[in-house]
mmCIF file of C-alpha atoms and ligand atoms in Angstrom:
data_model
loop_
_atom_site.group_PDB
_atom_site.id
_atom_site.type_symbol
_atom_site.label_atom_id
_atom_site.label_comp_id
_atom_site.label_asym_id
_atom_site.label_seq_id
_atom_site.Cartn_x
_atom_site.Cartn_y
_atom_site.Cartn_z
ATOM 1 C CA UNK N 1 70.467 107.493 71.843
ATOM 2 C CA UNK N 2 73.989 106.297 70.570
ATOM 3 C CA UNK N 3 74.022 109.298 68.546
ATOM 4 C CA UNK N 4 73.848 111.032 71.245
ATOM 5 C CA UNK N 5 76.491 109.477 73.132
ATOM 6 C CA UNK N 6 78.801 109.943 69.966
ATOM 7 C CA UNK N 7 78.218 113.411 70.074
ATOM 8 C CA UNK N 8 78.553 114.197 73.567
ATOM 9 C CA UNK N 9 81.780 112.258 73.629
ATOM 10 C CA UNK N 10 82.952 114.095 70.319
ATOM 11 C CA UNK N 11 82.074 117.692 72.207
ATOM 12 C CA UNK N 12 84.128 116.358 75.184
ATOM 13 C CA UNK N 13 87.112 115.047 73.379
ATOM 14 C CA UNK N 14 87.084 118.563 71.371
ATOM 15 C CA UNK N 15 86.747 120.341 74.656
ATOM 16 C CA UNK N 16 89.618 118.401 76.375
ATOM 17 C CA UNK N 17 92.009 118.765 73.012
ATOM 18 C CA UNK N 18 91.599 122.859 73.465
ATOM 19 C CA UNK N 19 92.267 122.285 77.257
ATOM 20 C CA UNK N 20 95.300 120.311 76.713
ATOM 21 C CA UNK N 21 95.999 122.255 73.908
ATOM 22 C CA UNK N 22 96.772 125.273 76.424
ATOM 23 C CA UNK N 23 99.626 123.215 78.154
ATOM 24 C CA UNK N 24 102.568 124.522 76.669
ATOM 25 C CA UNK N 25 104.434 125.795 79.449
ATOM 26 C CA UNK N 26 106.364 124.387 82.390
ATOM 27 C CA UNK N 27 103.896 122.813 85.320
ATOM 28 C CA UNK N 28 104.217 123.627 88.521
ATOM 29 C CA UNK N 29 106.343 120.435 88.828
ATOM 30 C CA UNK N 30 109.377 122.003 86.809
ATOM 31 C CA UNK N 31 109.777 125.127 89.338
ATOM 32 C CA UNK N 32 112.316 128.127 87.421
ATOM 33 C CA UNK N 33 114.283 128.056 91.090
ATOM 34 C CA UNK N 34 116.155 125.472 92.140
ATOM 35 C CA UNK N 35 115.191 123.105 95.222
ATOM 36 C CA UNK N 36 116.516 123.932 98.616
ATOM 37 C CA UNK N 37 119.251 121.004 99.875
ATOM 38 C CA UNK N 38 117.943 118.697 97.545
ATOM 39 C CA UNK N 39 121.019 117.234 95.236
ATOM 40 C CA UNK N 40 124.438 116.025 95.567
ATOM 41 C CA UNK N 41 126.973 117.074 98.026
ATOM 42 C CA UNK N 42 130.970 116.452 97.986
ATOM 43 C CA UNK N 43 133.296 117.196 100.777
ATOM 44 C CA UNK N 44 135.823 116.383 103.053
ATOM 45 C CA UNK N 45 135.651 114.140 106.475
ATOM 46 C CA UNK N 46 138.539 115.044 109.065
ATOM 47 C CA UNK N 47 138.821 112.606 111.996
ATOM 48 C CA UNK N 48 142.054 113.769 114.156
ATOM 49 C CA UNK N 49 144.669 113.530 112.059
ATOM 50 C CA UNK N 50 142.640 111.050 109.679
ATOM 51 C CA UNK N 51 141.646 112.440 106.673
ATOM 52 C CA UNK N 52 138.469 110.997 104.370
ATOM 53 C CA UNK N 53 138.420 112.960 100.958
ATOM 54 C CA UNK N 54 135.322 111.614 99.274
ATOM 55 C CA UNK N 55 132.863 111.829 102.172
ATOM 56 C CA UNK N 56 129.612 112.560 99.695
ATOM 57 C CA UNK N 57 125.469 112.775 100.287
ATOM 58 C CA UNK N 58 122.593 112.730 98.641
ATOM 59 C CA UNK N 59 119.320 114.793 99.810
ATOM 60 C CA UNK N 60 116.232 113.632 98.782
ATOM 61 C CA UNK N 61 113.163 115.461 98.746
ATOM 62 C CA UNK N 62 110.120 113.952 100.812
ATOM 63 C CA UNK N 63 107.254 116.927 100.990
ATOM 64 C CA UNK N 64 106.390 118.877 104.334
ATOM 65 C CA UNK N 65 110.125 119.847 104.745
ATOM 66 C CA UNK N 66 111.044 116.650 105.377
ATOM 67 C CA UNK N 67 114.229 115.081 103.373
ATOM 68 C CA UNK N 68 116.100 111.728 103.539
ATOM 69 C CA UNK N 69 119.826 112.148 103.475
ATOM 70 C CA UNK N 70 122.449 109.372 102.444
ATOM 71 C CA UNK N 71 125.601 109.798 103.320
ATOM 72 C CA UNK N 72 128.137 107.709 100.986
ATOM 73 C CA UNK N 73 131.773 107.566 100.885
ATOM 74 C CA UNK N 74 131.633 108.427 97.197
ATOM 75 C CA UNK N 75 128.729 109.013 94.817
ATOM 76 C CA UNK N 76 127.364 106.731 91.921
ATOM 77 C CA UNK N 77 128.998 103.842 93.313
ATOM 78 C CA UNK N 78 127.264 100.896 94.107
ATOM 79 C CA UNK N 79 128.398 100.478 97.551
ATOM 80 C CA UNK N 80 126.436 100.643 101.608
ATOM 81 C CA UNK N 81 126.106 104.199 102.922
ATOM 82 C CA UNK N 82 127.422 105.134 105.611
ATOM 83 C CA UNK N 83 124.072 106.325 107.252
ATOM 84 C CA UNK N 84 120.535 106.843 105.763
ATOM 85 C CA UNK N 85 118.708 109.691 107.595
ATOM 86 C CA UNK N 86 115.368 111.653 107.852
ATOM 87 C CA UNK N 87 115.893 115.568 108.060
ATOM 88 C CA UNK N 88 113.310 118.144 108.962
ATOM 89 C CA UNK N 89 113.913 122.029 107.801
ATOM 90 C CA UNK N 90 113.917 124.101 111.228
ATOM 91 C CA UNK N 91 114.649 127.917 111.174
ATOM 92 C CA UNK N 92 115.833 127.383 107.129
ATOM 93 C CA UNK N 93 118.292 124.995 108.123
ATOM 94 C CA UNK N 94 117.970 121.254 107.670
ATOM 95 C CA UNK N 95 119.605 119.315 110.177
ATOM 96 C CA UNK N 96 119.383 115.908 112.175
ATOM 97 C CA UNK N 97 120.900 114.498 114.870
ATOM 98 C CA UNK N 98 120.566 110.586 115.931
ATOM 99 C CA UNK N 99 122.917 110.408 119.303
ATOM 100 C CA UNK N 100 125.650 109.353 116.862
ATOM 101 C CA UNK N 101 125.597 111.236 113.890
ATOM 102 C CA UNK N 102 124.609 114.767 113.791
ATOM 103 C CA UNK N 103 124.269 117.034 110.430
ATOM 104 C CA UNK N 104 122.832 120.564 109.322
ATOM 105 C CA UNK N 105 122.749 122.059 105.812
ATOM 106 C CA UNK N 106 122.618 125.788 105.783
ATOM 107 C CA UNK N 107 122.601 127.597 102.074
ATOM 108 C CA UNK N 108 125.270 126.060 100.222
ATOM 109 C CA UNK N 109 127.315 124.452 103.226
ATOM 110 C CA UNK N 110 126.724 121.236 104.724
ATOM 111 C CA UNK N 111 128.658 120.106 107.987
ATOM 112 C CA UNK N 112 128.643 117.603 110.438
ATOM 113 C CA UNK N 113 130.402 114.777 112.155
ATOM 114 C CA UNK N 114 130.344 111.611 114.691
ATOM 115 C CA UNK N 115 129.358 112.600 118.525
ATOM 116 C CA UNK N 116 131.974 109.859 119.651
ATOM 117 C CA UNK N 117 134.348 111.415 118.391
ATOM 118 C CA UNK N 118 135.542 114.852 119.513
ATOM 119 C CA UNK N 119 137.559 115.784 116.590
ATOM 120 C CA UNK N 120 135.225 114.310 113.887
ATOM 121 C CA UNK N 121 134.093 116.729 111.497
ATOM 122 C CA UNK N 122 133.010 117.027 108.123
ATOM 123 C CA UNK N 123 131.951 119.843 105.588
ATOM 124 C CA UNK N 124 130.804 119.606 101.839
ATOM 125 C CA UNK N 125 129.516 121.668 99.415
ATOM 126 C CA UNK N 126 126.548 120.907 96.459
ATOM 127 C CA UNK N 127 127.923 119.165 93.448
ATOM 128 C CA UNK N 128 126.222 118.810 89.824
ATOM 129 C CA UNK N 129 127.009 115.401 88.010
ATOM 130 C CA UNK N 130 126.852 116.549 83.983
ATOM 131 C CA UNK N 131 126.307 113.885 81.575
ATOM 132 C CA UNK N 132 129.256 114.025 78.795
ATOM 133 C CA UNK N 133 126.899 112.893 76.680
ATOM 134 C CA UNK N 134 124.339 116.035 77.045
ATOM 135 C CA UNK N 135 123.709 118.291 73.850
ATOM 136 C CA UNK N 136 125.400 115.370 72.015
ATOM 137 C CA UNK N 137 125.122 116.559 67.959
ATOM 138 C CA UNK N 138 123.402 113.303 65.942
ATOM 139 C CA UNK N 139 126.214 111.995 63.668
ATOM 140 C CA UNK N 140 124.941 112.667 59.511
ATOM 141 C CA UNK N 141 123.489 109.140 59.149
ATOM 142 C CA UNK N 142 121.372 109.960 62.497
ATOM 143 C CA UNK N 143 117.440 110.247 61.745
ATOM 144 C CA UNK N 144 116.610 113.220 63.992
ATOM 145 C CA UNK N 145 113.314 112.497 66.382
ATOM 146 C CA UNK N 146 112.803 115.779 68.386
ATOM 147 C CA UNK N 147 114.728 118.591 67.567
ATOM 148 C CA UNK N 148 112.095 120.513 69.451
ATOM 149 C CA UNK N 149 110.502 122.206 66.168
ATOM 150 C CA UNK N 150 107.858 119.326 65.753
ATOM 151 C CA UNK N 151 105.997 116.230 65.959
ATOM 152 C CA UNK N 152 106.537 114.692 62.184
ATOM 153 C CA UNK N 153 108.512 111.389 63.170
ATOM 154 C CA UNK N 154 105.767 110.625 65.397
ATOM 155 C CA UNK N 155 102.353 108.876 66.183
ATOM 156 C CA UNK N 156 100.216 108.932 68.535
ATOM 157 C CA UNK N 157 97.818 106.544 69.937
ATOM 158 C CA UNK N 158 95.103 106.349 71.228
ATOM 159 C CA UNK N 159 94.393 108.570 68.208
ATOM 160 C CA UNK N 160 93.878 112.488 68.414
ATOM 161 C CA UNK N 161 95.868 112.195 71.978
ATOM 162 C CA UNK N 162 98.912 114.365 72.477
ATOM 163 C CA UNK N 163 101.846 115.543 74.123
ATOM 164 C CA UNK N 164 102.743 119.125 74.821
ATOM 165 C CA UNK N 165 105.874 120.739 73.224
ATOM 166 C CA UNK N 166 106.763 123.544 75.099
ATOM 167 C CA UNK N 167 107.393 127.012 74.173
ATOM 168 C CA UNK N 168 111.039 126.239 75.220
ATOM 169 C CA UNK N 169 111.365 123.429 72.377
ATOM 170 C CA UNK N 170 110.603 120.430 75.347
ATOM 171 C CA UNK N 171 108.950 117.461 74.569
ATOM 172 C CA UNK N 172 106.500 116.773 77.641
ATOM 173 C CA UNK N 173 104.602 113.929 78.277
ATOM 174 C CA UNK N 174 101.077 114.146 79.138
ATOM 175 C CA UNK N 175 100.064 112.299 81.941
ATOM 176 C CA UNK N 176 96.014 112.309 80.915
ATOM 177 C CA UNK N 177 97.104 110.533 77.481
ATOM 178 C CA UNK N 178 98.540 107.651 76.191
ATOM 179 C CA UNK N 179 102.254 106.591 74.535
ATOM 180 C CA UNK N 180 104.036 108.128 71.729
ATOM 181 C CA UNK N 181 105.661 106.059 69.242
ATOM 182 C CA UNK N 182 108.012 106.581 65.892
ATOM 183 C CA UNK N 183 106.279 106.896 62.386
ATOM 184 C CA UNK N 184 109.564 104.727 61.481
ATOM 185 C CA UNK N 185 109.885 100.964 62.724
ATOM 186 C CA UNK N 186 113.555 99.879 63.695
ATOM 187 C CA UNK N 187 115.489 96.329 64.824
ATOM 188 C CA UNK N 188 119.293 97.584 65.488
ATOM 189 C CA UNK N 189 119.860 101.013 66.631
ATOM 190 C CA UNK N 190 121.655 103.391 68.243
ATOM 191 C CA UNK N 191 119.468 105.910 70.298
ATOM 192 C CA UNK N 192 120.393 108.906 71.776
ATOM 193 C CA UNK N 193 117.700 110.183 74.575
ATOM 194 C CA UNK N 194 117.694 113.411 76.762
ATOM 195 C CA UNK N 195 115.148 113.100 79.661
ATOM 196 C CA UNK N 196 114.103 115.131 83.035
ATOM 197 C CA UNK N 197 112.187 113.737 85.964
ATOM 198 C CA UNK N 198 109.521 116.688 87.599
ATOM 199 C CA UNK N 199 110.080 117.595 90.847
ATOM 200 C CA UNK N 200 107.280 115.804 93.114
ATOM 201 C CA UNK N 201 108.420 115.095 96.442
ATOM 202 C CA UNK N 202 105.187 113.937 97.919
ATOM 203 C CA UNK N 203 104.942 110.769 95.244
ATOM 204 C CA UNK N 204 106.669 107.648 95.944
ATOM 205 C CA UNK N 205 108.185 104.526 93.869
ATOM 206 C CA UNK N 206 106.562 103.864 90.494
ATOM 207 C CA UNK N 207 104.136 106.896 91.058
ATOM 208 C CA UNK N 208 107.439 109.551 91.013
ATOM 209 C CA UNK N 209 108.837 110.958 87.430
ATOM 210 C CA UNK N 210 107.763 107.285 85.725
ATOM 211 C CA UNK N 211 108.377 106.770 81.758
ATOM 212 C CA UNK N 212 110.127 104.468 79.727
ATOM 213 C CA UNK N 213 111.931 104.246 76.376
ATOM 214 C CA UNK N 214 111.034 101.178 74.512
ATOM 215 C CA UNK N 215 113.004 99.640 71.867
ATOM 216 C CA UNK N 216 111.149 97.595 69.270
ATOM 217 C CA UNK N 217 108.602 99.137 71.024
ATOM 218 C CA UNK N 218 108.402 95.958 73.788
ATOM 219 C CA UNK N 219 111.658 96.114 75.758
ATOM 220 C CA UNK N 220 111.399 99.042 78.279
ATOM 221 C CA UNK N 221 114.426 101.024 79.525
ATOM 222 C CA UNK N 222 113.112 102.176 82.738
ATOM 223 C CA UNK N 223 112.832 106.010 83.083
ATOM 224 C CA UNK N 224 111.842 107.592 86.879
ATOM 225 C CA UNK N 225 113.320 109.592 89.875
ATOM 226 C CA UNK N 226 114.945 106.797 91.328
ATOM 227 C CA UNK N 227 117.514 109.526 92.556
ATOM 228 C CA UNK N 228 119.507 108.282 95.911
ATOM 229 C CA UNK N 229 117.712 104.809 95.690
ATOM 230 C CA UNK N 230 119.042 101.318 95.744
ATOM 231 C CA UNK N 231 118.844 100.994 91.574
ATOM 232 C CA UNK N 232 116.416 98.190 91.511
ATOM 233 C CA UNK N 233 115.041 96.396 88.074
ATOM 234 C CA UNK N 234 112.093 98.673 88.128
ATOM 235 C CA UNK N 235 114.305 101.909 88.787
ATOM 236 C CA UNK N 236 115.914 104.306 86.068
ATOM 237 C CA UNK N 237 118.332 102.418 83.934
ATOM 238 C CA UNK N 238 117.035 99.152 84.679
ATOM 239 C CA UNK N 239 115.544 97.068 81.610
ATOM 240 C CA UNK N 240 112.308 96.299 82.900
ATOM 241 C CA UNK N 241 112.004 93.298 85.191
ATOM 242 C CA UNK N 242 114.958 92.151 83.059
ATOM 243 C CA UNK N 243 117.906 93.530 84.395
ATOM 244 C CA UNK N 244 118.984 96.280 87.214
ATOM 245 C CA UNK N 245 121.022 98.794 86.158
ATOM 246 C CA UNK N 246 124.959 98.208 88.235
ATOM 247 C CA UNK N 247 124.775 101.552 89.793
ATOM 248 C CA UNK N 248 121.678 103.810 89.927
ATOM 249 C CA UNK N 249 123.030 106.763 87.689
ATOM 250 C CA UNK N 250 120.071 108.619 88.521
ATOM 251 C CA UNK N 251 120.105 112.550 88.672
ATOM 252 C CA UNK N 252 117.998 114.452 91.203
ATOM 253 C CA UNK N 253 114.795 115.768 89.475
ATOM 254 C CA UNK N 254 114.949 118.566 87.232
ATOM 255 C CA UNK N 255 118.237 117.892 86.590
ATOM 256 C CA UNK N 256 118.557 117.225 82.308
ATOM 257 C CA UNK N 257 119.880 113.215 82.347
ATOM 258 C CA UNK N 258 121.138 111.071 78.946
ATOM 259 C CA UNK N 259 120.468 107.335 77.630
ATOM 260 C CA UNK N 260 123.149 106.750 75.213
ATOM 261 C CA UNK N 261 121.295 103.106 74.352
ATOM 262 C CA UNK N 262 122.538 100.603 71.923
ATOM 263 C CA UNK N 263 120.193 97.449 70.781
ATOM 264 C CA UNK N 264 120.424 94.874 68.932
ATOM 265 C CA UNK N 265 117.461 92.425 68.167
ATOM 266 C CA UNK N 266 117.008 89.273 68.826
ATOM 267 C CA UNK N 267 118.328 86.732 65.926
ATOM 268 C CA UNK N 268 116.007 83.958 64.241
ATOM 269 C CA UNK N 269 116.603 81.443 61.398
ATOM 270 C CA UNK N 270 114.598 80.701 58.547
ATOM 271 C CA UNK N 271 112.120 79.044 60.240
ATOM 272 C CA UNK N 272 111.383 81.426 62.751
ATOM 273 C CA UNK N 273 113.503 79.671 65.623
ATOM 274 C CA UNK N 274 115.531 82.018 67.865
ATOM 275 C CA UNK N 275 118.725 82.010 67.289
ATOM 276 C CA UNK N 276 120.348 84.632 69.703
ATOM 277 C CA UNK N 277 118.729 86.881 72.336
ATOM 278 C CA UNK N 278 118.410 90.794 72.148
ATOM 279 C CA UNK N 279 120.917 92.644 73.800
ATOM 280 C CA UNK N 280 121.112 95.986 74.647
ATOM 281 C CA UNK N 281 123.765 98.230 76.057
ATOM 282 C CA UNK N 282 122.897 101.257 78.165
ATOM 283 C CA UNK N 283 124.755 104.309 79.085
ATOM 284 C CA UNK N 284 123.077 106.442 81.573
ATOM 285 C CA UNK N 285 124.487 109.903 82.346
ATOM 286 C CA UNK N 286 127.715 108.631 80.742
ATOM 287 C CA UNK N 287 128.264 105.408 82.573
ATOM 288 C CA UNK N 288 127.931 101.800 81.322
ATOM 289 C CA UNK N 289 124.667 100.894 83.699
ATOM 290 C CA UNK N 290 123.979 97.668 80.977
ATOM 291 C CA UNK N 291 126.685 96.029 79.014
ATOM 292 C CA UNK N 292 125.670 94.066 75.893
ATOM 293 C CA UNK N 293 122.520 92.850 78.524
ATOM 294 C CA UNK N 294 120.780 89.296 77.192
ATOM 295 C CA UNK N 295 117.286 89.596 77.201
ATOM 296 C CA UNK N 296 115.213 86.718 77.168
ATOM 297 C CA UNK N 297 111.780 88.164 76.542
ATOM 298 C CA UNK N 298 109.856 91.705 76.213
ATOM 299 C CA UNK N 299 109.065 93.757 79.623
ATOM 300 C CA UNK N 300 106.164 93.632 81.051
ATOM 301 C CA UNK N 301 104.618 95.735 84.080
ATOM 302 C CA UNK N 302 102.316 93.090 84.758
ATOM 303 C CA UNK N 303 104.265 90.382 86.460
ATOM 304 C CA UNK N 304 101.232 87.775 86.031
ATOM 305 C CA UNK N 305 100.951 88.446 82.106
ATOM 306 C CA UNK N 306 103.198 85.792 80.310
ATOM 307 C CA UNK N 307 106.527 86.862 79.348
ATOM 308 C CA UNK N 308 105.890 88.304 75.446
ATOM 309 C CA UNK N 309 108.318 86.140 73.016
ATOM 310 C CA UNK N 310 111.448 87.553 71.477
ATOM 311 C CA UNK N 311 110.356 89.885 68.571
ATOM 312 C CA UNK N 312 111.122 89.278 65.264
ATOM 313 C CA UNK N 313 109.921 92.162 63.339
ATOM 314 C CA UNK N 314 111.107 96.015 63.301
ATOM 315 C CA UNK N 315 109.097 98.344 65.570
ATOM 316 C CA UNK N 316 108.708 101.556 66.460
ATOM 317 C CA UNK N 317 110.568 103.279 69.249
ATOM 318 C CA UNK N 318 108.068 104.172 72.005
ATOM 319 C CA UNK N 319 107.967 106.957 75.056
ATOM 320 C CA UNK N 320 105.592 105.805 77.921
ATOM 321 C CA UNK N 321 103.193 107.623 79.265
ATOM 322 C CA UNK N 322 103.235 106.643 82.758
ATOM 323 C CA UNK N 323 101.329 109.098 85.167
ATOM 324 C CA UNK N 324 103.660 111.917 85.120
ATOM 325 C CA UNK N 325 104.701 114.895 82.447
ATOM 326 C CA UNK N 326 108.421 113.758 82.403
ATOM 327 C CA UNK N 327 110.138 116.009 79.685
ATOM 328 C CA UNK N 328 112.412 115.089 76.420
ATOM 329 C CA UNK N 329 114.457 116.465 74.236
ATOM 330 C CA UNK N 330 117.291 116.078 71.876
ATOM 331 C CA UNK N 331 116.376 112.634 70.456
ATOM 332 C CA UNK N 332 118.160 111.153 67.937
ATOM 333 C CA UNK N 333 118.670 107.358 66.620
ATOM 334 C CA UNK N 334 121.095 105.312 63.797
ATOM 335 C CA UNK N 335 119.117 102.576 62.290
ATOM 336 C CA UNK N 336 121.920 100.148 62.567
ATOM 337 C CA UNK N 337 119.826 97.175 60.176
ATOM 338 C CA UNK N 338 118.899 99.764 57.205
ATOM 339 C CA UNK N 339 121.726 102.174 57.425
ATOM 340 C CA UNK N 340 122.780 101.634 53.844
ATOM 341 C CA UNK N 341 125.719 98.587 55.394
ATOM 342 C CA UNK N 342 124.926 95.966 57.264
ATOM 343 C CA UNK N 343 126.659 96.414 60.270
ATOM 344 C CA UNK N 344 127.945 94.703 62.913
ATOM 345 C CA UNK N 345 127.719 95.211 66.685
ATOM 346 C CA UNK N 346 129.517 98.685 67.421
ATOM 347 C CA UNK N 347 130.453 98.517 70.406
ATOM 348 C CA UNK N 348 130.471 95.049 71.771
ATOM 349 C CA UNK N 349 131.133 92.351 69.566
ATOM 350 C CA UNK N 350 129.432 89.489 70.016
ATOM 351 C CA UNK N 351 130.396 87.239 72.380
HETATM 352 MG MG1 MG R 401 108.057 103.136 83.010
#
């Protein structure tokens, strides 16, 4: 009988490697045309003879034609918006109107204004945030991760699971398997990331674009559409329960984002006693979102667990596999411990 059942679960796990093993191109979640409304707008805000330069939005999608917009006085700023609206699409154009505020999007021009006041008027146009950091070359004493040719600096567990590369030289996760983690184990380092979230506008929270880059494979930088959301501790560019990022730098799905991260592990003495905290500094599409960030203990999804203890040994860097096929590419790191010098801190000394 358990011969059986070893077989039968051999035949399926052969079965399901040849099914996944068909994966290789872009889900319906990564449409080739881009998203009506959805994105960043910029503009202009006219009220009589008052002029407001930086009146800005961002359109999120919600499913059925439905959208929330935020309109903001300027993007990427932590800072309240000026009004947070549902929007229904009606005859192609998306528009809403609450007795006070009134907007419509039409192709590539969206205007509106305040009913109060006669004059009020505004009119913006999509914008595209690019990360300076996108495409970034790894420096000579970079170990290359995914250069979109292969797999070779990485494991994966459980064993015989998976992720897809693409024909298109993406690294995708797969949802229906577990993490991926680095052959080599690291303490200090320098990690250069490129990530995109899928386009799933009926999915909410944790459940929408969710992975997560792990350094010394237990503290989690946060990956998931978060775009046009309050930047939380469990949002993109937080560290995990740890720390939120200071402005939610997140990019609307589809859109290719950066982590620029920089650790460095936590400090112990000859006995094994802590001596100083990791600390980790994270640029997210360019901007500092963590700066030299203590942290006290390794992230944990499950709130009730106990807090795991500062680790002492090297790890392996680790890409979650949280629900959704969010896609990679371009990764590169510096093993600041065993790059030949001992170095110190690059950019932030310590304080
Ligand atoms: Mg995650």
């Amino acid at each position: 009988m358990k011969t059986q059942v070893i077989i039968v679960f051999f035949i399926l796990t052969a079965v399901g490697s040849v099914a996944m093993g068909g994966e290789n191109t872009n889900p319906p979640a990564f449409p080739e045309t881009p998203v009506a409304f959805m994105g960043d707008w910029v503009g202009t805000w006219e009220v009589g003879e008052e002029k407001h330069p930086e009146i800005a939005a961002q359109v999120i999608a919600q499913g059925s034609d439905e959208y929330q917009i935020i309109l903001v006085s300027k993007l990427y700023v932590r800072t309240p918006p000026i009004l947070t609206i549902t929007a229904k699409v009606i005859d192609g154009s998306l528009g809403f109107d609450d007795g006070f505020f009134w907007g419509e999007i039409t192709g590539d021009t969206f205007v509106g204004g305040k009913r109060d006041e006669d004059s009020s008027a505004f009119q913006m146009k999509p914008f595209t945030l690019q990360s300076p950091s996108l495409g970034a070359k790894p420096p000579w004493n970079a170990i290359v991760l995914f250069d979109g040719s292969n797999f070779t600096q990485w494991k994966r567990f459980p064993r015989g699971a998976f992720w897809n590369i693409l024909e298109t030289g993406i690294l995708q996760a797969n949802p229906k398997l577990g993490a991926i983690e680095t052959n080599r184990k690291f303490k200090d380092c320098k990690l250069h990331l490129e990530f995109r979230t899928p386009y799933l506008p009926e999915a909410r929270g944790q459940n929408r674009g969710n992975s997560g880059v792990f350094v010394q494979d237990y503290y989690e930088v946060q990956i998931l559409d978060s775009y046009g959301l309050q930047g939380y501790w469990n949002e993109c560019g937080a560290i995990y329960r740890i720390s939120a990022p200071y402005v939610n730098m997140c990019l609307p799905p589809l859109q290719w984002q950066t982590y620029d991260i920089e650790f460095r592990a936590a400090r112990f003495d000859r006995r094994g006693k802590l001596k100083e905290n990791a600390r980790m500094t994270v640029i997210h599409n360019g901007v500092v979102v963590q700066k030299d960030q203590k942290i006290l203990h390794g992230t944990s999804g499950d709130a009730k667990s106990p807090p795991v203890s500062p680790i002492k040994t090297p790890e392996p860097l680790h890409l979650q596999a949280h629900g959704n096929c969010v896609q990679f590419r371009n990764i590169w790191i510096r093993d600041l411990t065993n790059n030949g010098v001992k170095r110190k801190h690059q950019l932030y000394s310590k304080r």
